[in-house]
Amino acid sequence: MNNIEAKQQQIETTMRLAPVIPVVVIDDAKAAVPMARALVAGGTPAIEVTLRTPAALEAIRAIAAEVEGAIIGVGTVLNARDLHAALQAGARFAVSPGMSPYLLDAADDSALPLLPGVATASEAMSLLERGYRHLKFFPAVPAGGHKLLGAWASPLPQIRFCPTGGISLGSAGDFLALPNVLCVGGSWLTPADKLATGDWAGIELLAREAAGLRKPG
């Protein structure tokens, strides 16, 4: 088994943990541990913390060190520096909004499994050529939604997706019903107001609702 295939199997395992991967933008690293514990307790153990705030890496380090059962990932990874920082912080997987040859070369050299983003069939084909069978479809709703992703199932049967971007509890089922979707990414599980007020019970409830979104069959 080559290196990319081994890392793709790790990504697949992560994608199958729950129907939703919470996508988190965190402003206060002190909120990271209780937030992650609430998400894990609610049944969504794979958590993507995006590199969109200064608190992100500190939050990732805290979750990796202190939250049993959490599979912590790093989102908004754009380059080799981000991959290295994510790995050093204790991340188990990385997620990018798109792809570039430079990022893919860096991912080949990194021990961290990458879930790269695509918005077109051509991008998906390019990643398939590099050994990627598990991709993020982003931004899912603006890029064409579940109808576009469903249309890719027949011509690209080797690929499984985690659509992310604009998805809600109400619309997630449309994506999860597709044969080429393993899970969705969602920011609705950790709304800014609940993070700000420390409403961990509320976040756990949102996670439980999301964990109940099982794929048909």
mmCIF file of C-alpha atoms in Angstrom:
data_model
loop_
_atom_site.group_PDB
_atom_site.id
_atom_site.type_symbol
_atom_site.label_atom_id
_atom_site.label_comp_id
_atom_site.label_asym_id
_atom_site.label_seq_id
_atom_site.Cartn_x
_atom_site.Cartn_y
_atom_site.Cartn_z
ATOM 1 C CA MET A 1 0.000 0.000 0.000
ATOM 2 C CA ASN A 2 1.417 3.374 -0.982
ATOM 3 C CA ASN A 3 1.477 6.402 1.304
ATOM 4 C CA ILE A 4 -1.447 8.248 -0.303
ATOM 5 C CA GLU A 5 -3.638 5.147 -0.148
ATOM 6 C CA ALA A 6 -2.910 4.644 3.545
ATOM 7 C CA LYS A 7 -3.797 8.260 4.278
ATOM 8 C CA GLN A 8 -6.954 8.011 2.167
ATOM 9 C CA GLN A 9 -8.051 5.036 4.256
ATOM 10 C CA GLN A 10 -7.550 7.139 7.384
ATOM 11 C CA ILE A 11 -9.705 9.885 5.852
ATOM 12 C CA GLU A 12 -12.410 7.366 4.968
ATOM 13 C CA THR A 13 -12.460 6.046 8.529
ATOM 14 C CA THR A 14 -12.850 9.596 9.821
ATOM 15 C CA MET A 15 -15.638 10.378 7.356
ATOM 16 C CA ARG A 16 -17.571 7.299 8.475
ATOM 17 C CA LEU A 17 -17.491 8.146 12.201
ATOM 18 C CA ALA A 18 -20.669 10.235 12.052
ATOM 19 C CA PRO A 19 -22.975 11.728 9.424
ATOM 20 C CA VAL A 20 -21.749 15.252 10.238
ATOM 21 C CA ILE A 21 -18.283 16.689 10.841
ATOM 22 C CA PRO A 22 -18.668 19.923 12.830
ATOM 23 C CA VAL A 23 -16.830 22.831 11.210
ATOM 24 C CA VAL A 24 -15.749 25.236 13.935
ATOM 25 C CA VAL A 25 -14.589 28.855 13.873
ATOM 26 C CA ILE A 26 -13.303 29.551 17.375
ATOM 27 C CA ASP A 27 -12.347 32.959 18.757
ATOM 28 C CA ASP A 28 -11.522 31.969 22.340
ATOM 29 C CA ALA A 29 -9.237 28.965 22.874
ATOM 30 C CA LYS A 30 -10.644 28.560 26.402
ATOM 31 C CA ALA A 31 -13.885 27.366 24.836
ATOM 32 C CA ALA A 32 -12.193 24.614 22.848
ATOM 33 C CA VAL A 33 -12.134 21.788 25.394
ATOM 34 C CA PRO A 34 -15.713 22.068 26.734
ATOM 35 C CA MET A 35 -16.997 22.577 23.184
ATOM 36 C CA ALA A 36 -15.201 19.462 21.923
ATOM 37 C CA ARG A 37 -16.407 17.415 24.890
ATOM 38 C CA ALA A 38 -19.977 18.459 24.076
ATOM 39 C CA LEU A 39 -19.556 17.462 20.434
ATOM 40 C CA VAL A 40 -18.066 14.087 21.330
ATOM 41 C CA ALA A 41 -20.812 13.448 23.898
ATOM 42 C CA GLY A 42 -23.394 14.270 21.244
ATOM 43 C CA GLY A 43 -21.970 11.695 18.832
ATOM 44 C CA THR A 44 -19.881 13.804 16.441
ATOM 45 C CA PRO A 45 -16.268 12.949 17.370
ATOM 46 C CA ALA A 46 -14.534 14.150 14.181
ATOM 47 C CA ILE A 47 -14.152 17.923 14.565
ATOM 48 C CA GLU A 48 -12.701 20.391 12.064
ATOM 49 C CA VAL A 49 -11.318 23.581 13.607
ATOM 50 C CA THR A 50 -10.617 26.110 10.878
ATOM 51 C CA LEU A 51 -7.467 28.227 10.728
ATOM 52 C CA ARG A 52 -9.493 31.416 10.458
ATOM 53 C CA THR A 53 -8.729 32.946 13.852
ATOM 54 C CA PRO A 54 -5.603 33.526 15.961
ATOM 55 C CA ALA A 55 -6.997 31.124 18.585
ATOM 56 C CA ALA A 56 -7.278 28.151 16.220
ATOM 57 C CA LEU A 57 -3.945 26.381 16.772
ATOM 58 C CA GLU A 58 -4.100 26.800 20.551
ATOM 59 C CA ALA A 59 -7.629 25.373 20.482
ATOM 60 C CA ILE A 60 -6.481 22.397 18.410
ATOM 61 C CA ARG A 61 -3.609 21.677 20.791
ATOM 62 C CA ALA A 62 -5.957 21.755 23.775
ATOM 63 C CA ILE A 63 -8.516 19.440 22.185
ATOM 64 C CA ALA A 64 -5.850 16.988 21.041
ATOM 65 C CA ALA A 65 -4.346 16.856 24.531
ATOM 66 C CA GLU A 66 -7.440 16.898 26.719
ATOM 67 C CA VAL A 67 -10.545 15.572 24.973
ATOM 68 C CA GLU A 68 -10.851 11.798 24.976
ATOM 69 C CA GLY A 69 -12.576 10.437 21.888
ATOM 70 C CA ALA A 70 -12.105 13.557 19.779
ATOM 71 C CA ILE A 71 -10.618 13.153 16.298
ATOM 72 C CA ILE A 72 -9.385 16.670 15.721
ATOM 73 C CA GLY A 73 -8.843 18.058 12.245
ATOM 74 C CA VAL A 74 -7.627 21.378 10.914
ATOM 75 C CA GLY A 75 -9.523 23.272 8.231
ATOM 76 C CA THR A 76 -8.665 26.109 5.865
ATOM 77 C CA VAL A 77 -5.257 24.511 5.219
ATOM 78 C CA LEU A 78 -3.671 26.358 2.293
ATOM 79 C CA ASN A 79 0.020 25.454 2.181
ATOM 80 C CA ALA A 80 2.906 23.436 3.602
ATOM 81 C CA ARG A 81 3.248 25.786 6.580
ATOM 82 C CA ASP A 82 -0.377 25.147 7.567
ATOM 83 C CA LEU A 83 0.068 21.383 7.246
ATOM 84 C CA HIS A 84 3.161 21.462 9.450
ATOM 85 C CA ALA A 85 1.487 23.642 12.073
ATOM 86 C CA ALA A 86 -1.564 21.357 12.112
ATOM 87 C CA LEU A 87 0.537 18.243 12.586
ATOM 88 C CA GLN A 88 2.586 19.868 15.360
ATOM 89 C CA ALA A 89 -0.617 20.899 17.129
ATOM 90 C CA GLY A 90 -1.822 17.288 17.244
ATOM 91 C CA ALA A 91 -4.286 17.215 14.363
ATOM 92 C CA ARG A 92 -5.343 13.854 12.943
ATOM 93 C CA PHE A 93 -6.470 15.148 9.555
ATOM 94 C CA ALA A 94 -6.409 18.310 7.441
ATOM 95 C CA VAL A 95 -9.045 19.904 5.209
ATOM 96 C CA SER A 96 -8.518 22.444 2.434
ATOM 97 C CA PRO A 97 -11.099 24.641 0.668
ATOM 98 C CA GLY A 98 -9.585 23.842 -2.721
ATOM 99 C CA MET A 99 -6.478 22.345 -4.214
ATOM 100 C CA SER A 100 -3.202 23.481 -5.745
ATOM 101 C CA PRO A 101 -0.160 21.550 -7.019
ATOM 102 C CA TYR A 102 1.931 23.102 -4.261
ATOM 103 C CA LEU A 103 -0.463 22.016 -1.531
ATOM 104 C CA LEU A 104 -0.738 18.488 -2.940
ATOM 105 C CA ASP A 105 3.060 18.186 -3.133
ATOM 106 C CA ALA A 106 3.265 19.305 0.494
ATOM 107 C CA ALA A 107 0.595 16.780 1.477
ATOM 108 C CA ASP A 108 2.604 14.003 -0.195
ATOM 109 C CA ASP A 109 5.494 14.868 2.124
ATOM 110 C CA SER A 110 3.335 15.199 5.243
ATOM 111 C CA ALA A 111 2.174 12.433 7.573
ATOM 112 C CA LEU A 112 -1.161 14.237 7.911
ATOM 113 C CA PRO A 113 -4.043 12.869 5.790
ATOM 114 C CA LEU A 114 -5.634 15.555 3.609
ATOM 115 C CA LEU A 115 -9.277 15.989 2.588
ATOM 116 C CA PRO A 116 -8.950 18.445 -0.319
ATOM 117 C CA GLY A 117 -11.777 20.587 -1.612
ATOM 118 C CA VAL A 118 -13.259 20.623 -5.118
ATOM 119 C CA ALA A 119 -16.065 22.528 -6.805
ATOM 120 C CA THR A 120 -15.912 21.029 -10.314
ATOM 121 C CA ALA A 121 -15.720 17.616 -11.948
ATOM 122 C CA SER A 122 -12.399 18.578 -13.553
ATOM 123 C CA GLU A 123 -10.875 19.265 -10.129
ATOM 124 C CA ALA A 124 -12.206 15.950 -8.863
ATOM 125 C CA MET A 125 -10.652 14.153 -11.847
ATOM 126 C CA SER A 126 -7.306 15.859 -11.227
ATOM 127 C CA LEU A 127 -7.313 14.700 -7.613
ATOM 128 C CA LEU A 128 -8.334 11.189 -8.614
ATOM 129 C CA GLU A 129 -5.237 11.070 -10.832
ATOM 130 C CA ARG A 130 -3.158 11.818 -7.718
ATOM 131 C CA GLY A 131 -4.755 9.029 -5.720
ATOM 132 C CA TYR A 132 -7.446 10.966 -3.860
ATOM 133 C CA ARG A 133 -10.752 9.103 -3.627
ATOM 134 C CA HIS A 134 -12.205 11.078 -0.706
ATOM 135 C CA LEU A 135 -12.881 14.761 -1.309
ATOM 136 C CA LYS A 136 -14.619 17.751 0.171
ATOM 137 C CA PHE A 137 -17.258 19.351 -2.103
ATOM 138 C CA PHE A 138 -17.052 23.065 -1.345
ATOM 139 C CA PRO A 139 -18.886 25.395 -1.223
ATOM 140 C CA ALA A 140 -21.575 22.751 -1.524
ATOM 141 C CA VAL A 141 -24.755 24.781 -1.831
ATOM 142 C CA PRO A 142 -23.409 27.730 -3.888
ATOM 143 C CA ALA A 143 -21.479 25.335 -6.174
ATOM 144 C CA GLY A 144 -24.581 23.415 -7.218
ATOM 145 C CA GLY A 145 -25.926 21.580 -4.198
ATOM 146 C CA HIS A 146 -26.981 17.962 -3.937
ATOM 147 C CA LYS A 147 -28.241 17.837 -7.528
ATOM 148 C CA LEU A 148 -24.804 18.609 -8.961
ATOM 149 C CA LEU A 149 -23.079 16.212 -6.594
ATOM 150 C CA GLY A 150 -25.599 13.497 -7.419
ATOM 151 C CA ALA A 151 -24.906 13.969 -11.125
ATOM 152 C CA TRP A 152 -21.241 13.109 -10.503
ATOM 153 C CA ALA A 153 -22.050 9.717 -8.955
ATOM 154 C CA SER A 154 -22.222 7.812 -12.249
ATOM 155 C CA PRO A 155 -19.233 9.285 -14.130
ATOM 156 C CA LEU A 156 -17.035 9.415 -10.988
ATOM 157 C CA PRO A 157 -18.102 6.299 -9.042
ATOM 158 C CA GLN A 158 -14.690 5.920 -7.340
ATOM 159 C CA ILE A 159 -15.029 9.141 -5.352
ATOM 160 C CA ARG A 160 -16.788 9.744 -2.038
ATOM 161 C CA PHE A 161 -17.506 13.252 -0.807
ATOM 162 C CA CYS A 162 -17.972 15.342 2.302
ATOM 163 C CA PRO A 163 -20.037 18.294 1.056
ATOM 164 C CA THR A 164 -19.534 21.436 3.147
ATOM 165 C CA GLY A 165 -20.731 25.018 2.821
ATOM 166 C CA GLY A 166 -24.264 26.310 3.290
ATOM 167 C CA ILE A 167 -25.632 23.008 4.622
ATOM 168 C CA SER A 168 -28.087 22.986 7.527
ATOM 169 C CA LEU A 169 -29.799 20.349 9.638
ATOM 170 C CA GLY A 170 -32.762 20.611 7.290
ATOM 171 C CA SER A 171 -30.811 20.184 4.055
ATOM 172 C CA ALA A 172 -28.190 17.673 5.190
ATOM 173 C CA GLY A 173 -30.458 14.728 4.444
ATOM 174 C CA ASP A 174 -30.574 15.612 0.737
ATOM 175 C CA PHE A 175 -26.796 15.180 0.571
ATOM 176 C CA LEU A 176 -26.591 12.125 2.842
ATOM 177 C CA ALA A 177 -29.094 10.310 0.608
ATOM 178 C CA LEU A 178 -26.596 10.372 -2.272
ATOM 179 C CA PRO A 179 -24.567 7.214 -2.935
ATOM 180 C CA ASN A 180 -21.320 9.190 -3.265
ATOM 181 C CA VAL A 181 -21.635 11.056 0.060
ATOM 182 C CA LEU A 182 -20.240 9.615 3.303
ATOM 183 C CA CYS A 183 -20.859 12.626 5.549
ATOM 184 C CA VAL A 184 -21.392 16.375 5.458
ATOM 185 C CA GLY A 185 -19.548 19.246 7.093
ATOM 186 C CA GLY A 186 -21.625 21.669 9.114
ATOM 187 C CA SER A 187 -21.053 24.875 11.027
ATOM 188 C CA TRP A 188 -24.540 24.913 12.524
ATOM 189 C CA LEU A 189 -23.458 22.644 15.417
ATOM 190 C CA THR A 190 -21.291 25.353 16.991
ATOM 191 C CA PRO A 191 -23.023 28.701 16.444
ATOM 192 C CA ALA A 192 -21.126 31.778 17.575
ATOM 193 C CA ASP A 193 -23.698 32.727 20.217
ATOM 194 C CA LYS A 194 -23.494 29.352 21.968
ATOM 195 C CA LEU A 195 -19.693 29.430 21.901
ATOM 196 C CA ALA A 196 -19.694 32.948 23.326
ATOM 197 C CA THR A 197 -22.076 32.111 26.179
ATOM 198 C CA GLY A 198 -20.669 28.658 26.925
ATOM 199 C CA ASP A 199 -23.901 26.855 26.129
ATOM 200 C CA TRP A 200 -22.309 23.401 26.018
ATOM 201 C CA ALA A 201 -25.595 21.603 26.663
ATOM 202 C CA GLY A 202 -27.047 23.376 23.646
ATOM 203 C CA ILE A 203 -24.086 22.349 21.495
ATOM 204 C CA GLU A 204 -24.387 18.747 22.686
ATOM 205 C CA LEU A 205 -28.071 18.774 21.701
ATOM 206 C CA LEU A 206 -27.223 20.082 18.222
ATOM 207 C CA ALA A 207 -24.599 17.339 17.919
ATOM 208 C CA ARG A 208 -27.128 14.678 18.924
ATOM 209 C CA GLU A 209 -29.556 15.924 16.282
ATOM 210 C CA ALA A 210 -26.781 15.818 13.672
ATOM 211 C CA ALA A 211 -25.652 12.339 14.742
ATOM 212 C CA GLY A 212 -29.200 11.143 14.156
ATOM 213 C CA LEU A 213 -28.964 11.992 10.452
ATOM 214 C CA ARG A 214 -28.097 8.476 9.362
ATOM 215 C CA LYS A 215 -27.682 7.587 5.724
ATOM 216 C CA PRO A 216 -30.624 5.677 4.233
ATOM 217 C CA GLY A 217 -30.176 1.915 4.373
#
